[in-house]
Coordinates of C-alpha atoms in Angstrom, one line a residue:
M569 CA 17.7 -14.0 28.1
T570 CA 15.8 -10.7 27.7
T571 CA 12.1 -10.8 26.8
T572 CA 10.4 -8.3 24.5
P573 CA 7.8 -6.1 26.4
S574 CA 4.3 -6.9 25.4
L575 CA 1.8 -4.4 23.8
S576 CA 0.0 -2.3 26.3
R577 CA -3.5 -1.2 26.0
T578 CA -2.2 2.3 24.9
D579 CA -0.2 0.7 22.4
W580 CA -3.0 -1.2 20.9
T581 CA -5.4 1.8 21.1
L582 CA -2.8 3.7 19.1
I583 CA -2.3 0.9 16.6
L584 CA -6.0 0.5 16.0
S585 CA -6.5 4.2 15.4
L586 CA -3.6 4.3 12.8
A587 CA -5.1 1.2 11.1
L588 CA -8.5 3.1 11.0
L589 CA -6.7 6.1 9.4
T590 CA -5.1 3.8 6.7
F591 CA -8.4 2.2 6.2
V592 CA -10.0 5.7 5.4
L593 CA -6.9 6.6 3.1
G594 CA -7.1 3.2 1.4
T595 CA -10.8 3.4 0.7
S596 CA -10.5 6.9 -0.8
E597 CA -7.4 6.0 -2.9
F598 CA -8.8 2.6 -4.4
V599 CA -12.6 3.3 -4.4
I600 CA -12.2 5.5 -7.5
V601 CA -12.0 2.4 -9.7
G602 CA -15.3 1.2 -8.8
I603 CA -17.0 4.5 -9.8
L604 CA -14.9 5.6 -12.8
P605 CA -18.1 4.9 -15.0
D606 CA -20.3 7.1 -12.8
I607 CA -17.7 9.9 -12.8
A608 CA -17.3 9.8 -16.5
D609 CA -21.3 10.0 -17.1
G610 CA -21.6 12.7 -14.4
L611 CA -19.0 14.8 -15.8
S612 CA -19.5 13.9 -19.5
I613 CA -16.0 12.5 -20.3
S614 CA -14.8 9.3 -21.6
I615 CA -14.0 6.4 -19.3
A616 CA -10.4 6.6 -20.6
T617 CA -10.2 10.2 -19.6
A618 CA -11.6 9.4 -16.1
G619 CA -9.1 6.7 -15.8
T620 CA -6.3 9.4 -15.6
L621 CA -7.7 10.2 -12.1
V622 CA -6.1 6.7 -11.0
S623 CA -2.6 7.1 -13.0
A624 CA -2.3 10.8 -11.8
F625 CA -3.1 9.8 -8.1
A626 CA -0.2 7.1 -8.4
I627 CA 2.2 9.2 -10.0
T628 CA 1.6 12.1 -7.8
F629 CA 1.8 9.8 -4.7
A630 CA 5.1 8.4 -5.9
I631 CA 6.8 11.8 -6.7
G632 CA 5.0 14.0 -4.0
T633 CA 5.2 11.8 -0.9
P634 CA 9.0 11.5 -0.4
L635 CA 9.5 15.3 -1.3
T636 CA 6.9 16.3 1.1
M637 CA 8.3 14.2 3.9
S638 CA 11.6 15.8 3.4
F639 CA 10.2 19.3 3.6
T640 CA 8.1 18.5 6.6
S641 CA 10.6 16.5 8.6
H642 CA 11.3 19.4 11.1
L643 CA 7.6 19.6 12.0
P644 CA 6.0 18.0 15.1
K645 CA 4.4 14.7 13.8
R646 CA 1.1 15.0 15.9
K647 CA 0.3 18.5 14.5
L648 CA 1.4 17.6 11.0
M649 CA -0.8 14.5 11.0
L650 CA -3.8 16.5 12.2
T651 CA -3.4 19.2 9.7
L652 CA -3.0 16.8 6.9
T653 CA -6.1 14.7 8.1
A654 CA -8.0 17.8 8.1
A655 CA -6.7 18.6 4.6
F656 CA -7.7 15.2 3.5
I657 CA -11.4 16.0 4.6
V658 CA -11.6 19.3 2.9
F659 CA -10.2 17.7 -0.5
N660 CA -12.7 14.9 -0.3
L661 CA -15.5 17.4 0.4
F662 CA -14.5 19.5 -2.4
S663 CA -14.2 16.4 -4.7
S664 CA -17.8 15.7 -4.1
L665 CA -18.7 19.2 -5.3
A666 CA -16.3 19.4 -8.3
P667 CA -18.2 20.5 -11.4
T668 CA -15.5 19.8 -13.9
Y669 CA -12.9 17.0 -14.6
G670 CA -10.0 19.3 -14.3
I671 CA -10.9 20.5 -10.7
L672 CA -11.5 16.9 -9.8
L673 CA -8.0 15.9 -11.1
V674 CA -6.5 18.6 -9.1
L675 CA -8.1 17.6 -6.0
R676 CA -7.2 13.9 -6.4
M677 CA -3.7 15.0 -7.1
M678 CA -3.6 17.0 -3.9
T679 CA -5.2 14.1 -2.0
A680 CA -2.5 11.7 -3.2
V681 CA 0.2 13.8 -1.6
V682 CA -1.7 14.0 1.7
T683 CA -2.4 10.3 1.6
G684 CA 1.2 9.4 0.9
V685 CA 2.6 11.6 3.8
L686 CA -0.2 10.3 6.3
I687 CA 0.5 6.6 5.5
S688 CA 4.4 7.4 6.0
L689 CA 3.7 9.0 9.3
A690 CA 1.5 6.4 10.5
M691 CA 4.2 3.8 9.9
L692 CA 6.9 6.2 11.6
V693 CA 4.7 6.9 14.8
A694 CA 3.9 3.2 15.0
S695 CA 7.8 2.2 14.8
E696 CA 8.7 4.9 17.3
S697 CA 6.0 4.3 19.9
V698 CA 5.8 0.5 20.4
P699 CA 8.5 -1.8 21.8
T700 CA 11.1 -2.7 19.2
G701 CA 10.4 -6.3 19.1
K702 CA 6.6 -5.5 18.4
R703 CA 7.1 -3.2 15.5
G704 CA 6.3 -5.9 12.9
I705 CA 2.9 -6.6 14.8
A706 CA 2.1 -2.9 14.9
V707 CA 3.1 -2.2 11.3
S708 CA 1.3 -5.2 9.9
F709 CA -2.0 -4.0 11.6
I710 CA -1.5 -0.5 10.1
F711 CA -1.1 -2.1 6.6
G712 CA -4.1 -4.2 7.5
G713 CA -6.1 -1.0 7.1
F714 CA -5.3 -1.1 3.5
T715 CA -6.5 -4.7 3.3
M716 CA -9.7 -3.9 5.2
A717 CA -10.4 -0.9 2.7
N718 CA -10.1 -3.2 -0.3
V719 CA -12.5 -5.8 1.3
F720 CA -15.0 -3.7 2.9
G721 CA -14.4 0.0 2.1
V722 CA -14.1 -0.1 -1.6
P723 CA -17.2 -2.3 -2.2
L724 CA -19.2 0.0 0.2
G725 CA -18.1 3.1 -1.7
T726 CA -18.8 1.6 -5.0
F727 CA -22.3 0.5 -3.9
I728 CA -23.1 3.8 -2.6
G729 CA -21.7 5.7 -5.6
Q730 CA -23.5 3.4 -8.1
R731 CA -26.9 4.0 -6.5
T732 CA -26.8 7.6 -5.3
G733 CA -24.2 9.1 -7.6
W734 CA -20.3 9.4 -7.4
E735 CA -20.6 12.5 -5.4
T736 CA -21.9 10.6 -2.5
T737 CA -19.0 8.3 -2.4
F738 CA -16.7 11.3 -1.7
L739 CA -19.2 12.5 1.1
L740 CA -18.6 8.9 2.5
T741 CA -14.8 9.4 2.6
T742 CA -15.1 12.8 3.9
T743 CA -17.1 11.4 6.9
L744 CA -14.7 8.5 7.5
G745 CA -12.0 11.2 7.5
V746 CA -13.6 13.1 10.2
I747 CA -13.9 9.9 12.3
A748 CA -10.0 9.3 11.7
F749 CA -9.3 12.9 12.6
F750 CA -10.7 12.4 16.0
A751 CA -9.1 9.1 16.4
V752 CA -5.7 10.7 15.7
Y753 CA -6.6 13.6 17.8
R754 CA -7.1 11.2 20.9
V755 CA -4.3 8.9 20.7
V756 CA -1.4 10.1 18.7
P757 CA 1.3 11.3 21.4
S758 CA 2.9 14.7 21.1
Q759 CA 6.3 13.7 22.5
L760 CA 7.5 12.4 19.1
T761 CA 10.9 13.2 17.6
S762 CA 11.2 15.6 14.9
V763 CA 14.5 16.5 13.0
K764 CA 15.8 19.7 11.7
T765 CA 17.9 19.1 8.7
S766 CA 18.3 20.4 5.2
I767 CA 16.3 19.0 2.3
A768 CA 19.6 18.1 0.6
D769 CA 20.7 16.0 3.5
Q770 CA 17.2 14.2 3.5
L771 CA 17.4 13.4 -0.1
R772 CA 20.9 12.3 0.1
L773 CA 19.3 9.0 1.6
L774 CA 18.2 8.4 -1.9
T775 CA 21.8 8.0 -3.4
N776 CA 22.7 5.3 -0.9
P777 CA 22.9 2.0 -2.9
R778 CA 21.6 0.0 0.1
I779 CA 18.5 2.0 0.3
L780 CA 18.0 1.7 -3.5
I781 CA 18.2 -2.1 -3.4
A782 CA 15.9 -2.1 -0.4
F783 CA 13.4 0.3 -2.4
F784 CA 13.3 -2.1 -5.4
I785 CA 12.4 -5.2 -3.4
P786 CA 8.9 -4.0 -2.8
A787 CA 8.7 -2.5 -6.0
F788 CA 9.5 -5.6 -7.9
G789 CA 7.6 -7.8 -5.3
F790 CA 4.3 -5.8 -5.9
G791 CA 5.1 -5.7 -9.6
A792 CA 5.2 -9.5 -9.9
T793 CA 1.8 -9.7 -8.6
Y794 CA 0.3 -7.0 -10.7
V795 CA 1.6 -8.5 -13.9
V796 CA -1.1 -11.2 -13.4
Y797 CA -3.6 -9.3 -10.9
T798 CA -4.2 -6.4 -13.5
Y799 CA -5.8 -9.1 -16.0
L800 CA -7.2 -11.3 -13.4
V801 CA -10.9 -10.8 -14.7
P802 CA -9.9 -11.7 -18.3
I803 CA -8.1 -14.8 -17.0
L804 CA -11.1 -15.8 -14.8
K805 CA -13.5 -15.2 -17.8
G806 CA -11.5 -16.3 -20.8
V807 CA -9.1 -19.0 -19.5
L808 CA -10.9 -20.5 -16.5
G809 CA -14.3 -20.0 -18.0
V810 CA -15.7 -18.6 -14.8
P811 CA -19.4 -17.3 -15.0
V812 CA -19.8 -13.6 -14.8
A813 CA -21.9 -14.1 -11.7
W814 CA -19.0 -15.7 -9.9
I815 CA -16.3 -12.9 -10.5
S816 CA -17.4 -10.5 -7.8
P817 CA -17.4 -13.2 -5.0
I818 CA -13.9 -14.4 -6.4
L819 CA -12.4 -11.0 -6.2
F820 CA -14.1 -10.5 -2.8
A821 CA -12.4 -13.8 -1.7
Y822 CA -9.1 -12.6 -3.1
G823 CA -9.1 -9.5 -0.9
F824 CA -10.4 -11.6 2.1
I825 CA -7.4 -14.0 1.9
S826 CA -5.1 -11.1 1.8
I827 CA -6.2 -10.3 5.6
F828 CA -4.3 -13.5 6.7
S829 CA -1.5 -12.6 4.4
N830 CA -1.2 -9.3 6.3
M831 CA -1.2 -11.3 9.5
A832 CA 1.7 -13.6 8.3
A833 CA 3.7 -10.4 7.3
G834 CA 3.8 -9.4 10.9
K835 CA 5.2 -12.8 11.8
I836 CA 7.8 -12.8 9.2
A837 CA 9.0 -9.4 10.3
S838 CA 9.4 -10.5 13.8
H839 CA 13.0 -12.0 13.4
N840 CA 15.3 -12.0 10.5
P841 CA 12.7 -10.5 8.0
I842 CA 15.0 -10.1 5.0
G843 CA 16.6 -13.5 5.5
R844 CA 13.0 -14.9 5.4
L845 CA 11.9 -12.8 2.4
R846 CA 14.5 -14.5 0.2
F847 CA 12.4 -17.7 0.5
V848 CA 9.0 -16.0 0.4
F849 CA 9.9 -14.5 -3.1
L850 CA 11.1 -18.0 -4.4
I851 CA 7.6 -19.3 -3.2
Q852 CA 5.9 -16.4 -4.8
A853 CA 7.9 -17.0 -8.1
L854 CA 6.9 -20.8 -8.1
V855 CA 3.1 -19.8 -7.3
L856 CA 2.9 -17.2 -10.0
A857 CA 4.6 -19.3 -12.6
A858 CA 2.4 -22.4 -11.7
L859 CA -0.6 -20.5 -13.0
Y860 CA 0.6 -21.3 -16.6
V861 CA -0.3 -24.9 -15.9
T862 CA -3.2 -24.7 -13.2
T863 CA -5.4 -22.6 -15.2
S864 CA -6.2 -25.6 -17.3
N865 CA -8.5 -26.7 -14.7
V866 CA -10.9 -24.4 -12.7
T867 CA -10.6 -25.8 -9.3
L868 CA -6.7 -25.9 -9.5
G869 CA -6.7 -22.4 -11.0
L870 CA -8.9 -20.9 -8.5
I871 CA -6.8 -22.7 -5.6
N872 CA -3.7 -21.3 -7.4
I873 CA -5.1 -17.7 -7.4
A874 CA -5.9 -18.0 -3.8
L875 CA -2.2 -18.7 -3.0
M876 CA -1.3 -15.7 -5.1
S877 CA -3.4 -13.7 -3.0
F878 CA -1.7 -15.1 0.2
M879 CA 1.7 -14.4 -1.1
A880 CA 1.1 -10.8 -2.5
I881 CA 1.6 -8.7 0.7
L882 CA 3.8 -10.9 2.8
L883 CA 6.7 -8.4 2.0
T884 CA 5.0 -5.2 3.2
T885 CA 5.9 -5.1 6.9
S886 CA 9.4 -6.3 6.6
T887 CA 10.5 -4.1 3.8
Q888 CA 8.8 -1.0 5.7
I889 CA 10.8 -1.8 8.9
Y890 CA 13.8 -2.5 6.9
L891 CA 14.0 0.6 5.1
I892 CA 13.5 2.6 8.4
D893 CA 16.2 0.5 9.9
L894 CA 18.7 1.3 7.0
A895 CA 18.0 5.0 7.4
E896 CA 18.7 4.8 11.2
K897 CA 22.1 3.3 10.2
F898 CA 23.1 5.5 7.3
N899 CA 21.2 8.6 7.6
P900 CA 19.2 9.1 10.8
D901 CA 18.0 12.4 10.0
A902 CA 16.0 11.0 7.0
K903 CA 13.9 8.4 8.7
G904 CA 11.0 10.2 7.9
L905 CA 11.7 10.1 4.2
A906 CA 12.6 6.4 4.6
S907 CA 9.2 5.6 6.1
S908 CA 7.7 6.9 2.8
L909 CA 9.6 4.6 0.5
M910 CA 7.8 1.5 0.9
P911 CA 4.1 3.0 0.0
V912 CA 6.1 4.7 -2.9
A913 CA 7.6 1.7 -4.0
S914 CA 4.4 -0.3 -4.0
N915 CA 2.9 2.4 -6.3
V916 CA 5.8 2.3 -8.6
G917 CA 5.5 -1.5 -8.6
I918 CA 1.8 -1.6 -9.4
G919 CA 2.5 0.8 -12.3
M920 CA 5.3 -1.1 -13.5
G921 CA 3.7 -4.6 -13.1
S922 CA 0.5 -3.3 -14.8
A923 CA 2.5 -1.8 -17.8
L924 CA 4.4 -5.0 -18.2
G925 CA 1.4 -7.2 -18.2
G926 CA -0.2 -4.9 -20.8
L927 CA 2.7 -5.5 -23.1
V928 CA 2.5 -9.4 -22.5
Y929 CA -1.2 -9.4 -22.8
A930 CA -1.1 -7.6 -26.0
N931 CA 1.6 -9.5 -27.7
A932 CA 1.5 -13.1 -26.3
P933 CA -0.8 -15.9 -25.1
V934 CA -2.7 -14.8 -22.0
M935 CA -0.9 -17.1 -19.6
T936 CA 2.5 -16.0 -20.6
L937 CA 1.6 -13.6 -18.0
A938 CA 2.3 -16.0 -15.3
L939 CA 5.8 -16.9 -16.6
V940 CA 6.7 -13.3 -16.7
A941 CA 5.3 -12.6 -13.4
G942 CA 7.3 -15.6 -11.8
A943 CA 10.6 -14.0 -13.5
V944 CA 9.9 -10.7 -11.9
A945 CA 9.5 -12.6 -8.4
L946 CA 12.8 -14.3 -9.0
V947 CA 14.6 -10.9 -9.7
T948 CA 13.0 -9.7 -6.3
A949 CA 14.4 -12.8 -4.5
L950 CA 17.9 -12.0 -6.0
L951 CA 17.7 -8.5 -4.6
T952 CA 16.6 -9.6 -1.3
A953 CA 19.4 -12.3 -1.2
V954 CA 21.9 -9.3 -2.1
S955 CA 20.5 -7.2 0.5
H956 CA 20.7 -9.9 3.1
Q957 CA 24.3 -10.8 2.1
L958 CA 25.5 -7.2 2.6
D959 CA 23.7 -7.1 6.0
Q960 CA 25.7 -10.2 7.0
R961 CA 29.0 -8.5 6.1

């Protein structure tokens, strides 16, 4: 019986440095929501117009990341990561100086592409550098950087922006970017694989039915959560009757719980991840649908929301590794592109779930959101079951 080698000190240094990088990237991506009113006031635009900075980032991330990964697959990963981290620093610095909405919009779109590619490279570097049996732990820690960004980075950036101006928030992310640059410089090895192949060969991966099914697993998984999460504050206020003063602590608790979800995600990915995810999504469907009933009581509703947070990101690590493994099997030259698909799928799912939730919120009783979210999770469970069955064959 063979045992999986344990993670060495060098492995942990690499993992934690990449987690720091994703913390910085996540803070830059998500903090914009907290300072939208300040940007609107500062640039003399409406909040609705400022909101396009969020949607433009997500759209550019989804389209630009896989294309850029395809174009840069032949480049040495270490040099590419350092170059893109430097670009991230410059874009955030220029964002702090942006005199108009148009310039800030372009800078955010450029930052989106850099962010997407850096996330993908971090996942790929981790999966190549640590023992195979420990990839789940490594990738879950790197995803943990996003969790920490939501729990600590975003509140800090919002606090600073509201008191000293939105420009200072971008100076914060610029400074964090410099720290991340030196972390990447020190720990990312230079002897990583690079692939010389055509763009057409890379993009052919996206025509593979197995890859498409695997892509829509995290897309629908995130979508299920965001059908409800997008309207969580109205649910807390209007349905549960939670006092306004409680909203921020509840949202903080929601983010804090996701830390434990991220840890569990690494455990799920350690063995038969897709097989396990079939049941994870069934439980998620039950948890989301149960909100239809439990929100009639404040205590039960808050417990149910806590469970929703725990279930929300259990899929991340498993689907990230699964997409890379499928690429290794069907198109090894496109592993870089495959590593970008989970982050892209999450953004697609967030947009899809938010839009679906908006339709339901505008046309049906509020808690119909719970039933629709549960149905989306069931679709995800079905896709996972199909993918698992194909694996068995």
